mmCIF file of C-alpha atoms in Angstrom:
data_model
loop_
_atom_site.group_PDB
_atom_site.id
_atom_site.type_symbol
_atom_site.label_atom_id
_atom_site.label_comp_id
_atom_site.label_asym_id
_atom_site.label_seq_id
_atom_site.Cartn_x
_atom_site.Cartn_y
_atom_site.Cartn_z
ATOM 1 C CA MET A 1 -43.815 50.658 2.783
ATOM 2 C CA ASP A 2 -43.093 48.019 5.430
ATOM 3 C CA ARG A 3 -40.744 45.600 3.639
ATOM 4 C CA SER A 4 -42.116 42.697 5.663
ATOM 5 C CA ASP A 5 -45.423 43.187 3.833
ATOM 6 C CA LEU A 6 -43.923 42.719 0.347
ATOM 7 C CA ASN A 7 -45.053 39.732 -1.665
ATOM 8 C CA ARG A 8 -43.397 38.375 -4.799
ATOM 9 C CA ARG A 9 -45.527 40.424 -7.177
ATOM 10 C CA ASP A 10 -44.747 43.579 -5.175
ATOM 11 C CA PHE A 11 -41.055 42.756 -5.430
ATOM 12 C CA LEU A 12 -41.040 42.301 -9.185
ATOM 13 C CA THR A 13 -42.997 45.525 -9.555
ATOM 14 C CA SER A 14 -40.513 47.364 -7.344
ATOM 15 C CA VAL A 15 -37.638 46.216 -9.547
ATOM 16 C CA GLY A 16 -39.216 47.992 -12.479
ATOM 17 C CA ARG A 17 -39.473 51.245 -10.531
ATOM 18 C CA CYS A 18 -36.048 51.170 -8.898
ATOM 19 C CA ALA A 19 -33.213 53.414 -9.994
ATOM 20 C CA GLY A 20 -29.899 51.710 -10.766
ATOM 21 C CA GLY A 21 -27.716 50.992 -7.769
ATOM 22 C CA MET A 22 -30.504 51.221 -5.215
ATOM 23 C CA CYS A 23 -31.667 48.284 -3.160
ATOM 24 C CA VAL A 24 -34.614 46.621 -4.871
ATOM 25 C CA GLY A 25 -35.623 44.040 -2.320
ATOM 26 C CA CYS A 26 -35.251 43.287 1.361
ATOM 27 C CA ALA A 27 -36.278 40.844 3.996
ATOM 28 C CA LEU A 28 -39.337 38.712 3.983
ATOM 29 C CA GLY A 29 -38.489 35.762 6.073
ATOM 30 C CA ALA A 30 -35.747 33.560 7.422
ATOM 31 C CA PHE A 31 -34.789 29.905 7.213
ATOM 32 C CA ALA A 32 -37.572 28.062 8.989
ATOM 33 C CA GLY A 33 -36.273 25.729 11.625
ATOM 34 C CA SER A 34 -32.909 24.116 12.351
ATOM 35 C CA ALA A 35 -31.287 20.869 11.370
ATOM 36 C CA SER A 36 -32.460 19.151 14.541
ATOM 37 C CA ALA A 37 -36.042 20.354 14.163
ATOM 38 C CA GLY A 38 -37.082 17.933 11.389
ATOM 39 C CA PRO A 39 -36.932 18.080 7.604
ATOM 40 C CA PRO A 40 -35.441 21.150 5.918
ATOM 41 C CA ALA A 41 -37.607 24.058 4.834
ATOM 42 C CA ARG A 42 -39.181 23.669 1.417
ATOM 43 C CA TRP A 43 -36.819 26.132 -0.280
ATOM 44 C CA THR A 44 -33.639 24.267 0.659
ATOM 45 C CA ARG A 45 -31.787 22.001 -1.747
ATOM 46 C CA GLU A 46 -29.561 18.944 -1.417
ATOM 47 C CA ILE A 47 -25.875 19.606 -2.013
ATOM 48 C CA ASP A 48 -24.343 18.166 -5.188
ATOM 49 C CA PHE A 49 -20.852 17.424 -3.900
ATOM 50 C CA TYR A 50 -20.668 15.363 -0.708
ATOM 51 C CA ASP A 51 -20.333 11.771 0.529
ATOM 52 C CA GLN A 52 -22.610 9.927 2.914
ATOM 53 C CA ASN A 53 -20.800 7.951 5.603
ATOM 54 C CA PRO A 54 -21.967 5.481 8.271
ATOM 55 C CA GLU A 55 -23.925 6.698 11.294
ATOM 56 C CA LYS A 56 -25.406 9.643 9.364
ATOM 57 C CA ARG A 57 -22.017 11.342 9.045
ATOM 58 C CA ILE A 58 -21.233 13.186 5.834
ATOM 59 C CA GLN A 59 -18.270 14.921 4.201
ATOM 60 C CA CYS A 60 -18.758 18.024 2.049
ATOM 61 C CA PHE A 61 -16.588 18.465 -1.052
ATOM 62 C CA VAL A 62 -17.669 21.925 -2.254
ATOM 63 C CA CYS A 63 -14.612 23.750 -0.926
ATOM 64 C CA PRO A 64 -11.122 22.621 0.177
ATOM 65 C CA LEU A 65 -12.135 22.568 3.835
ATOM 66 C CA ASN A 66 -13.953 19.296 3.064
ATOM 67 C CA CYS A 67 -15.984 19.584 6.269
ATOM 68 C CA ARG A 68 -16.911 16.360 8.089
ATOM 69 C CA LEU A 69 -20.251 16.689 9.849
ATOM 70 C CA ASP A 70 -22.255 14.697 12.342
ATOM 71 C CA ASP A 71 -26.032 14.819 12.134
ATOM 72 C CA GLY A 72 -27.224 18.351 12.883
ATOM 73 C CA GLU A 73 -23.853 20.039 12.287
ATOM 74 C CA THR A 74 -23.272 22.878 9.809
ATOM 75 C CA CYS A 75 -20.250 23.471 7.571
ATOM 76 C CA PHE A 76 -17.709 26.232 8.243
ATOM 77 C CA CYS A 77 -19.455 28.284 5.518
ATOM 78 C CA ARG A 78 -22.584 28.411 7.735
ATOM 79 C CA THR A 79 -24.813 27.365 4.839
ATOM 80 C CA ARG A 80 -24.738 23.558 4.543
ATOM 81 C CA THR A 81 -26.248 21.362 7.256
ATOM 82 C CA ASN A 82 -26.278 17.605 7.790
ATOM 83 C CA VAL A 83 -29.943 16.639 8.242
ATOM 84 C CA GLY A 84 -30.192 12.951 9.064
ATOM 85 C CA GLY A 85 -27.274 12.034 6.820
ATOM 86 C CA THR A 86 -28.255 14.255 3.899
ATOM 87 C CA LEU A 87 -26.455 17.540 3.268
ATOM 88 C CA TYR A 88 -28.812 20.446 2.587
ATOM 89 C CA SER A 89 -28.296 24.093 1.720
ATOM 90 C CA ARG A 90 -29.630 26.745 4.056
ATOM 91 C CA ALA A 91 -28.798 29.348 1.398
ATOM 92 C CA TYR A 92 -31.432 28.734 -1.241
ATOM 93 C CA ASP A 93 -34.063 31.128 -2.613
ATOM 94 C CA ASN A 94 -33.353 33.471 0.317
ATOM 95 C CA PRO A 95 -31.045 36.347 -0.741
ATOM 96 C CA CYS A 96 -30.258 39.102 1.739
ATOM 97 C CA ILE A 97 -28.977 41.571 -0.887
ATOM 98 C CA ILE A 98 -30.694 42.388 -4.181
ATOM 99 C CA ARG A 99 -29.448 45.453 -6.045
ATOM 100 C CA VAL A 100 -29.036 46.899 -9.504
ATOM 101 C CA ASP A 101 -25.373 47.910 -9.821
ATOM 102 C CA PRO A 102 -22.967 49.060 -12.523
ATOM 103 C CA ILE A 103 -20.849 46.107 -13.576
ATOM 104 C CA GLU A 104 -17.747 48.163 -12.772
ATOM 105 C CA LYS A 105 -18.631 47.746 -9.101
ATOM 106 C CA ILE A 106 -18.014 43.975 -9.260
ATOM 107 C CA PRO A 107 -15.227 45.101 -10.182
ATOM 108 C CA MET A 108 -15.102 44.184 -13.852
ATOM 109 C CA HIS A 109 -13.774 46.536 -16.538
ATOM 110 C CA HIS A 110 -13.548 44.371 -19.646
ATOM 111 C CA PHE A 111 -16.976 42.739 -19.638
ATOM 112 C CA GLN A 112 -19.735 44.882 -21.129
ATOM 113 C CA PRO A 113 -18.419 48.115 -19.554
ATOM 114 C CA GLY A 114 -21.035 50.682 -18.674
ATOM 115 C CA SER A 115 -23.812 48.087 -18.331
ATOM 116 C CA GLU A 116 -25.886 47.304 -15.262
ATOM 117 C CA THR A 117 -26.336 43.990 -13.496
ATOM 118 C CA LEU A 118 -28.805 42.492 -11.039
ATOM 119 C CA ALA A 119 -26.523 41.795 -8.058
ATOM 120 C CA LEU A 120 -27.571 39.004 -5.689
ATOM 121 C CA ALA A 121 -26.126 37.718 -2.412
ATOM 122 C CA VAL A 122 -27.026 35.208 0.288
ATOM 123 C CA GLY A 123 -25.605 35.079 3.822
ATOM 124 C CA GLY A 124 -22.584 32.965 4.712
ATOM 125 C CA CYS A 125 -18.956 32.575 3.653
ATOM 126 C CA ASN A 126 -16.207 29.938 3.750
ATOM 127 C CA LEU A 127 -13.587 32.573 4.636
ATOM 128 C CA ARG A 128 -13.186 34.714 7.765
ATOM 129 C CA CYS A 129 -11.638 37.890 6.348
ATOM 130 C CA LEU A 130 -10.788 40.404 9.067
ATOM 131 C CA TYR A 131 -11.627 43.348 6.801
ATOM 132 C CA CYS A 132 -14.793 42.028 5.150
ATOM 133 C CA GLN A 133 -16.850 44.911 3.759
ATOM 134 C CA ASN A 134 -20.077 42.923 4.003
ATOM 135 C CA TRP A 135 -19.410 41.126 7.273
ATOM 136 C CA GLU A 136 -22.922 41.751 8.574
ATOM 137 C CA GLN A 137 -24.198 39.381 5.881
ATOM 138 C CA SER A 138 -21.253 37.093 5.114
ATOM 139 C CA GLN A 139 -20.415 36.254 8.718
ATOM 140 C CA LYS A 140 -23.909 35.050 9.609
ATOM 141 C CA LYS A 141 -26.063 32.084 8.701
ATOM 142 C CA PRO A 142 -28.712 32.912 6.102
ATOM 143 C CA ASP A 143 -31.477 32.255 8.647
ATOM 144 C CA GLU A 144 -30.003 34.889 10.992
ATOM 145 C CA LEU A 145 -30.615 37.620 8.418
ATOM 146 C CA ARG A 146 -33.553 39.472 6.982
ATOM 147 C CA THR A 147 -34.047 37.812 3.613
ATOM 148 C CA PHE A 148 -36.384 37.738 0.650
ATOM 149 C CA LYS A 149 -37.938 34.667 -0.950
ATOM 150 C CA LEU A 150 -36.663 34.646 -4.540
ATOM 151 C CA THR A 151 -36.616 31.642 -6.867
ATOM 152 C CA ALA A 152 -34.373 31.262 -9.902
ATOM 153 C CA ARG A 153 -37.307 32.001 -12.186
ATOM 154 C CA GLU A 154 -38.162 35.147 -10.234
ATOM 155 C CA ALA A 155 -34.553 36.335 -10.324
ATOM 156 C CA VAL A 156 -34.576 36.070 -14.116
ATOM 157 C CA ALA A 157 -37.937 37.836 -14.294
ATOM 158 C CA ALA A 158 -36.578 40.626 -12.077
ATOM 159 C CA ALA A 159 -33.558 41.130 -14.333
ATOM 160 C CA LYS A 160 -35.745 41.278 -17.418
ATOM 161 C CA LYS A 161 -38.213 43.631 -15.751
ATOM 162 C CA LYS A 162 -35.403 46.024 -14.946
ATOM 163 C CA GLY A 163 -33.954 45.691 -18.428
ATOM 164 C CA VAL A 164 -30.547 44.371 -17.359
ATOM 165 C CA LYS A 165 -28.901 41.583 -19.313
ATOM 166 C CA THR A 166 -26.595 40.260 -16.611
ATOM 167 C CA ILE A 167 -27.053 38.619 -13.214
ATOM 168 C CA ALA A 168 -24.121 38.869 -10.797
ATOM 169 C CA PHE A 169 -23.382 36.954 -7.610
ATOM 170 C CA THR A 170 -21.395 39.302 -5.404
ATOM 171 C CA TYR A 171 -21.186 41.105 -2.015
ATOM 172 C CA THR A 172 -20.970 37.796 -0.088
ATOM 173 C CA GLU A 173 -19.189 34.606 -1.225
ATOM 174 C CA PRO A 174 -21.068 32.725 -3.985
ATOM 175 C CA ILE A 175 -19.303 29.468 -3.097
ATOM 176 C CA ALA A 176 -21.308 29.514 0.143
ATOM 177 C CA PHE A 177 -24.564 29.595 -1.830
ATOM 178 C CA LEU A 178 -23.270 27.701 -4.853
ATOM 179 C CA GLU A 179 -26.386 25.563 -5.266
ATOM 180 C CA TRP A 180 -28.748 28.527 -5.595
ATOM 181 C CA ALA A 181 -26.240 30.447 -7.711
ATOM 182 C CA LYS A 182 -25.967 27.484 -10.078
ATOM 183 C CA ASP A 183 -29.737 27.092 -10.419
ATOM 184 C CA VAL A 184 -30.194 30.832 -11.006
ATOM 185 C CA ALA A 185 -27.357 30.734 -13.548
ATOM 186 C CA ILE A 186 -29.007 27.838 -15.407
ATOM 187 C CA ALA A 187 -32.279 29.763 -15.564
ATOM 188 C CA ALA A 188 -30.399 32.881 -16.685
ATOM 189 C CA LYS A 189 -28.679 31.076 -19.535
ATOM 190 C CA ARG A 190 -32.004 29.659 -20.723
ATOM 191 C CA ALA A 191 -33.316 33.224 -20.801
ATOM 192 C CA ARG A 192 -30.197 34.395 -22.697
ATOM 193 C CA LEU A 193 -28.927 36.469 -19.796
ATOM 194 C CA ARG A 194 -25.267 36.565 -18.875
ATOM 195 C CA VAL A 195 -23.858 35.525 -15.516
ATOM 196 C CA VAL A 196 -20.977 37.121 -13.599
ATOM 197 C CA VAL A 197 -19.417 35.846 -10.372
ATOM 198 C CA ALA A 198 -17.287 37.774 -7.847
ATOM 199 C CA THR A 199 -15.515 35.256 -5.639
ATOM 200 C CA ALA A 200 -12.496 34.526 -3.462
ATOM 201 C CA ALA A 201 -12.262 31.209 -5.386
ATOM 202 C CA PHE A 202 -11.710 28.963 -2.363
ATOM 203 C CA VAL A 203 -13.454 26.056 -4.078
ATOM 204 C CA ASN A 204 -12.681 22.538 -5.236
ATOM 205 C CA THR A 205 -12.093 21.923 -8.934
ATOM 206 C CA GLU A 206 -15.066 19.668 -9.681
ATOM 207 C CA PRO A 207 -17.800 21.980 -8.340
ATOM 208 C CA LEU A 208 -16.023 24.973 -9.898
ATOM 209 C CA LEU A 209 -16.029 23.423 -13.370
ATOM 210 C CA ASP A 210 -19.621 22.297 -12.924
ATOM 211 C CA PHE A 211 -20.684 25.851 -12.035
ATOM 212 C CA ALA A 212 -18.542 27.500 -14.705
ATOM 213 C CA ARG A 213 -20.600 25.841 -17.463
ATOM 214 C CA TYR A 214 -23.287 28.444 -16.725
ATOM 215 C CA VAL A 215 -21.007 31.439 -16.018
ATOM 216 C CA ASP A 216 -19.719 34.038 -18.481
ATOM 217 C CA ALA A 217 -17.180 35.857 -16.325
ATOM 218 C CA PHE A 218 -15.393 35.598 -12.986
ATOM 219 C CA THR A 219 -13.676 38.311 -11.036
ATOM 220 C CA VAL A 220 -11.492 36.739 -8.355
ATOM 221 C CA THR A 221 -10.139 38.492 -5.298
ATOM 222 C CA LEU A 222 -6.533 37.363 -4.897
ATOM 223 C CA LYS A 223 -6.184 38.749 -1.393
ATOM 224 C CA GLY A 224 -2.484 38.146 -0.897
ATOM 225 C CA PHE A 225 0.338 35.983 -2.142
ATOM 226 C CA SER A 226 1.430 33.956 0.865
ATOM 227 C CA ASP A 227 -0.069 31.290 3.077
ATOM 228 C CA GLU A 228 0.914 33.419 6.074
ATOM 229 C CA PHE A 229 -1.327 36.242 4.882
ATOM 230 C CA TYR A 230 -4.260 33.979 4.075
ATOM 231 C CA HIS A 231 -3.995 32.192 7.434
ATOM 232 C CA ARG A 232 -3.749 35.477 9.318
ATOM 233 C CA VAL A 233 -6.483 37.393 7.502
ATOM 234 C CA ALA A 234 -8.859 34.895 5.877
ATOM 235 C CA GLY A 235 -8.390 31.631 7.784
ATOM 236 C CA VAL A 236 -7.674 29.459 4.723
ATOM 237 C CA ASN A 237 -4.795 28.347 2.477
ATOM 238 C CA LEU A 238 -3.584 30.091 -0.673
ATOM 239 C CA GLY A 239 -2.798 27.009 -2.773
ATOM 240 C CA PRO A 240 -6.375 25.957 -3.664
ATOM 241 C CA ILE A 241 -7.184 29.552 -4.662
ATOM 242 C CA LEU A 242 -4.299 29.718 -7.115
ATOM 243 C CA GLU A 243 -5.388 26.381 -8.548
ATOM 244 C CA ALA A 244 -8.970 27.608 -8.942
ATOM 245 C CA ILE A 245 -7.802 30.766 -10.736
ATOM 246 C CA LYS A 246 -5.706 28.710 -13.170
ATOM 247 C CA THR A 247 -8.676 26.397 -13.702
ATOM 248 C CA ILE A 248 -10.936 29.314 -14.646
ATOM 249 C CA ARG A 249 -8.324 30.701 -17.003
ATOM 250 C CA HIS A 250 -7.292 27.509 -18.773
ATOM 251 C CA LYS A 251 -10.156 25.030 -18.429
ATOM 252 C CA THR A 252 -13.209 27.232 -18.991
ATOM 253 C CA ASP A 253 -14.390 29.753 -21.574
ATOM 254 C CA CYS A 254 -15.158 32.344 -18.881
ATOM 255 C CA TRP A 255 -13.696 35.841 -18.921
ATOM 256 C CA LEU A 256 -11.389 36.428 -15.924
ATOM 257 C CA GLU A 257 -10.291 39.497 -13.972
ATOM 258 C CA LEU A 258 -8.368 39.710 -10.694
ATOM 259 C CA THR A 259 -8.588 42.113 -7.759
ATOM 260 C CA HIS A 260 -5.887 42.557 -5.129
ATOM 261 C CA LEU A 261 -6.842 44.607 -2.063
ATOM 262 C CA MET A 262 -3.694 46.179 -0.610
ATOM 263 C CA VAL A 263 -3.863 46.339 3.202
ATOM 264 C CA PRO A 264 -1.144 48.383 4.972
ATOM 265 C CA GLY A 265 0.895 46.218 7.325
ATOM 266 C CA TYR A 266 -0.664 42.977 6.040
ATOM 267 C CA ASN A 267 0.260 42.721 2.355
ATOM 268 C CA GLY A 268 1.535 45.006 -0.379
ATOM 269 C CA GLU A 269 5.251 44.750 0.351
ATOM 270 C CA PRO A 270 7.132 45.265 -2.935
ATOM 271 C CA ASP A 271 8.593 41.725 -2.994
ATOM 272 C CA GLU A 272 5.195 40.120 -2.452
ATOM 273 C CA THR A 273 3.552 42.380 -5.012
ATOM 274 C CA LYS A 274 6.259 41.538 -7.543
ATOM 275 C CA ARG A 275 5.752 37.799 -6.984
ATOM 276 C CA LEU A 276 1.994 38.187 -7.452
ATOM 277 C CA ILE A 277 2.469 40.168 -10.671
ATOM 278 C CA ASN A 278 4.955 37.653 -12.049
ATOM 279 C CA TRP A 279 2.619 34.768 -11.240
ATOM 280 C CA VAL A 280 -0.235 36.467 -13.094
ATOM 281 C CA GLY A 281 1.948 37.044 -16.144
ATOM 282 C CA GLU A 282 3.436 33.553 -16.173
ATOM 283 C CA LYS A 283 0.418 31.441 -15.202
ATOM 284 C CA LEU A 284 -2.497 33.448 -16.609
ATOM 285 C CA GLY A 285 -1.109 35.736 -19.300
ATOM 286 C CA GLU A 286 -0.647 39.433 -19.872
ATOM 287 C CA ASP A 287 -4.253 39.992 -21.032
ATOM 288 C CA VAL A 288 -5.885 39.245 -17.651
ATOM 289 C CA PRO A 289 -6.896 42.574 -16.055
ATOM 290 C CA LEU A 290 -5.473 43.161 -12.576
ATOM 291 C CA HIS A 291 -7.108 45.639 -10.173
ATOM 292 C CA PHE A 292 -5.093 47.020 -7.243
ATOM 293 C CA SER A 293 -7.729 48.153 -4.785
ATOM 294 C CA ARG A 294 -7.479 50.632 -1.921
ATOM 295 C CA PHE A 295 -8.192 49.322 1.576
ATOM 296 C CA VAL A 296 -10.732 51.221 3.683
ATOM 297 C CA PRO A 297 -10.850 50.508 7.472
ATOM 298 C CA MET A 298 -13.565 47.929 8.067
ATOM 299 C CA TYR A 299 -14.830 45.220 10.440
ATOM 300 C CA LYS A 300 -11.941 43.967 12.617
ATOM 301 C CA LEU A 301 -9.279 46.143 10.987
ATOM 302 C CA GLN A 302 -10.767 49.543 11.714
ATOM 303 C CA ASP A 303 -7.487 50.713 13.235
ATOM 304 C CA VAL A 304 -5.587 50.112 9.975
ATOM 305 C CA PRO A 305 -5.129 53.232 7.801
ATOM 306 C CA ARG A 306 -6.304 53.539 4.199
ATOM 307 C CA THR A 307 -3.871 52.373 1.556
ATOM 308 C CA PRO A 308 -1.683 55.299 0.458
ATOM 309 C CA ALA A 309 -2.271 56.281 -3.160
ATOM 310 C CA GLN A 310 1.463 55.966 -3.757
ATOM 311 C CA THR A 311 1.405 52.273 -2.820
ATOM 312 C CA LEU A 312 -1.296 51.576 -5.409
ATOM 313 C CA GLU A 313 0.450 53.653 -8.046
ATOM 314 C CA GLU A 314 3.769 51.912 -7.496
ATOM 315 C CA ALA A 315 2.090 48.508 -7.769
ATOM 316 C CA ARG A 316 0.373 49.534 -11.002
ATOM 317 C CA THR A 317 3.623 50.805 -12.482
ATOM 318 C CA MET A 318 5.373 47.598 -11.466
ATOM 319 C CA ALA A 319 2.699 45.498 -13.189
ATOM 320 C CA LEU A 320 2.756 47.543 -16.381
ATOM 321 C CA ASP A 321 6.560 47.398 -16.469
ATOM 322 C CA ALA A 322 6.311 43.607 -16.095
ATOM 323 C CA GLY A 323 4.214 43.422 -19.248
ATOM 324 C CA LEU A 324 0.655 43.190 -17.952
ATOM 325 C CA LYS A 325 -1.538 45.069 -20.406
ATOM 326 C CA TYR A 326 -4.522 46.082 -18.280
ATOM 327 C CA VAL A 327 -3.809 47.286 -14.754
ATOM 328 C CA TYR A 328 -6.245 49.323 -12.657
ATOM 329 C CA ILE A 329 -6.493 51.215 -9.392
ATOM 330 C CA GLY A 330 -9.763 50.738 -7.515
ATOM 331 C CA ASN A 331 -11.499 52.453 -4.594
ATOM 332 C CA LEU A 332 -9.659 55.676 -5.465
ATOM 333 C CA ALA A 333 -11.337 58.132 -7.809
ATOM 334 C CA PRO A 334 -10.821 60.162 -9.816
ATOM 335 C CA HIS A 335 -7.535 58.599 -10.894
ATOM 336 C CA GLU A 336 -5.841 57.807 -14.202
ATOM 337 C CA GLY A 337 -5.697 54.183 -13.037
ATOM 338 C CA ASN A 338 -9.492 53.947 -13.320
ATOM 339 C CA HIS A 339 -9.363 54.160 -17.128
ATOM 340 C CA THR A 340 -8.714 51.602 -19.865
ATOM 341 C CA TYR A 341 -5.853 52.279 -22.257
ATOM 342 C CA CYS A 342 -4.967 50.625 -25.538
ATOM 343 C CA PRO A 343 -1.838 48.540 -24.854
ATOM 344 C CA SER A 344 -0.600 49.198 -28.394
ATOM 345 C CA CYS A 345 -0.806 53.005 -28.641
ATOM 346 C CA SER A 346 -1.667 54.053 -25.027
ATOM 347 C CA HIS A 347 -4.823 55.837 -26.213
ATOM 348 C CA LYS A 348 -7.495 56.168 -23.507
ATOM 349 C CA VAL A 349 -10.383 54.071 -24.849
ATOM 350 C CA ILE A 350 -12.617 53.963 -21.753
ATOM 351 C CA GLU A 351 -12.793 56.791 -19.247
ATOM 352 C CA ARG A 352 -14.291 56.183 -15.805
ATOM 353 C CA LEU A 353 -15.187 58.192 -12.745
ATOM 354 C CA GLY A 354 -15.379 55.635 -10.000
ATOM 355 C CA PHE A 355 -17.891 53.002 -11.123
ATOM 356 C CA GLN A 356 -19.331 55.146 -13.898
ATOM 357 C CA VAL A 357 -18.175 54.994 -17.521
ATOM 358 C CA THR A 358 -18.067 58.536 -18.882
ATOM 359 C CA SER A 359 -16.618 57.716 -22.314
ATOM 360 C CA ASN A 360 -16.132 54.527 -24.347
ATOM 361 C CA THR A 361 -14.606 54.710 -27.821
ATOM 362 C CA ILE A 362 -13.950 50.990 -28.330
ATOM 363 C CA ARG A 363 -15.498 49.840 -31.602
ATOM 364 C CA ARG A 364 -16.091 46.125 -32.141
ATOM 365 C CA GLY A 365 -13.443 45.322 -29.577
ATOM 366 C CA LYS A 366 -10.809 47.537 -31.201
ATOM 367 C CA CYS A 367 -9.038 50.777 -30.352
ATOM 368 C CA ASP A 368 -10.620 53.614 -32.322
ATOM 369 C CA LYS A 369 -7.218 55.219 -32.863
ATOM 370 C CA CYS A 370 -4.858 52.423 -33.949
ATOM 371 C CA GLY A 371 -7.232 49.541 -34.594
ATOM 372 C CA ALA A 372 -5.556 47.141 -32.166
ATOM 373 C CA ARG A 373 -7.854 44.534 -30.632
ATOM 374 C CA LEU A 374 -8.388 44.734 -26.869
ATOM 375 C CA ALA A 375 -8.981 41.677 -24.699
ATOM 376 C CA GLY A 376 -12.471 41.515 -23.226
ATOM 377 C CA VAL A 377 -16.180 40.961 -23.847
ATOM 378 C CA TRP A 378 -17.400 44.224 -25.309
ATOM 379 C CA SER A 379 -20.912 43.374 -26.524
#
């Protein structure tokens, strides 16, 4: 079938036929027109967090970059454009990625393990990571990509048609399409679906808390633990990210997990890893799962080797020795670090092979061997 010929009904039908993990929708159209070509396309939406200034200038307050824009200019994230003094989203109802994935792929190991989620992404990002796995989507404006017209209501209908109970915003950066993500999340909550967000958490506190009202779980990529690393690799500062992580943990009811991608020659030195681990334990608590993930050469770092297994294993051991209860190794399977163990008796309660759960003996949130309660959302 030529994907350009799909209509909305065809899409929803295809969701019902699609096997888990396969792409269930593709491009239908792009953002129609530019900021200087008149009013925004009908599927765009005004931004919630910005100020209007004289002479049609505006300042965006979604993320800590706080972009100041003249008429016709677009934010660093590539998704918000000043149109005549009003800030509009170019990333609305036009996802470029629609898939049914295992929730472990987010990655998330303590939130309904073994379930599937409808994963959605729109083009754009407010970071410039040199190793971005999805750079072909995140490093372009939404209107430069092949996209599909999908409203919040249709996203919910697609999830229900497929039989999944969770919608996830992942692959690209949800902060770049926060307005659509929020509206989809609101519709999802009304339909009693759960909402999961995979993010780098470079976001201001007010929009984060506003969004979090409709979110059940966040998995945050804590890419490094120094401003030098973030400047060099992602083009932003570390401080606001740490603040956002603490905000999720202490000022919301959302479940939280962290992922740390270890990139040879860029991060992962023992001292830095130790500081990251200690910060997690002191500021977030020992129950927050921490995933040490293997780097695979990608995008602008294709000459960097894969992370040695020993580096990941040493980091995991360091974290467990520091008192963190749930520490994982990602992007390396099979490995004992893929599994979930009871922190009280060390019994293996969830066994995984990559993203697939092969055994789960947790009963009502408790270890089936010793009865200790495990942190997480199990049902």
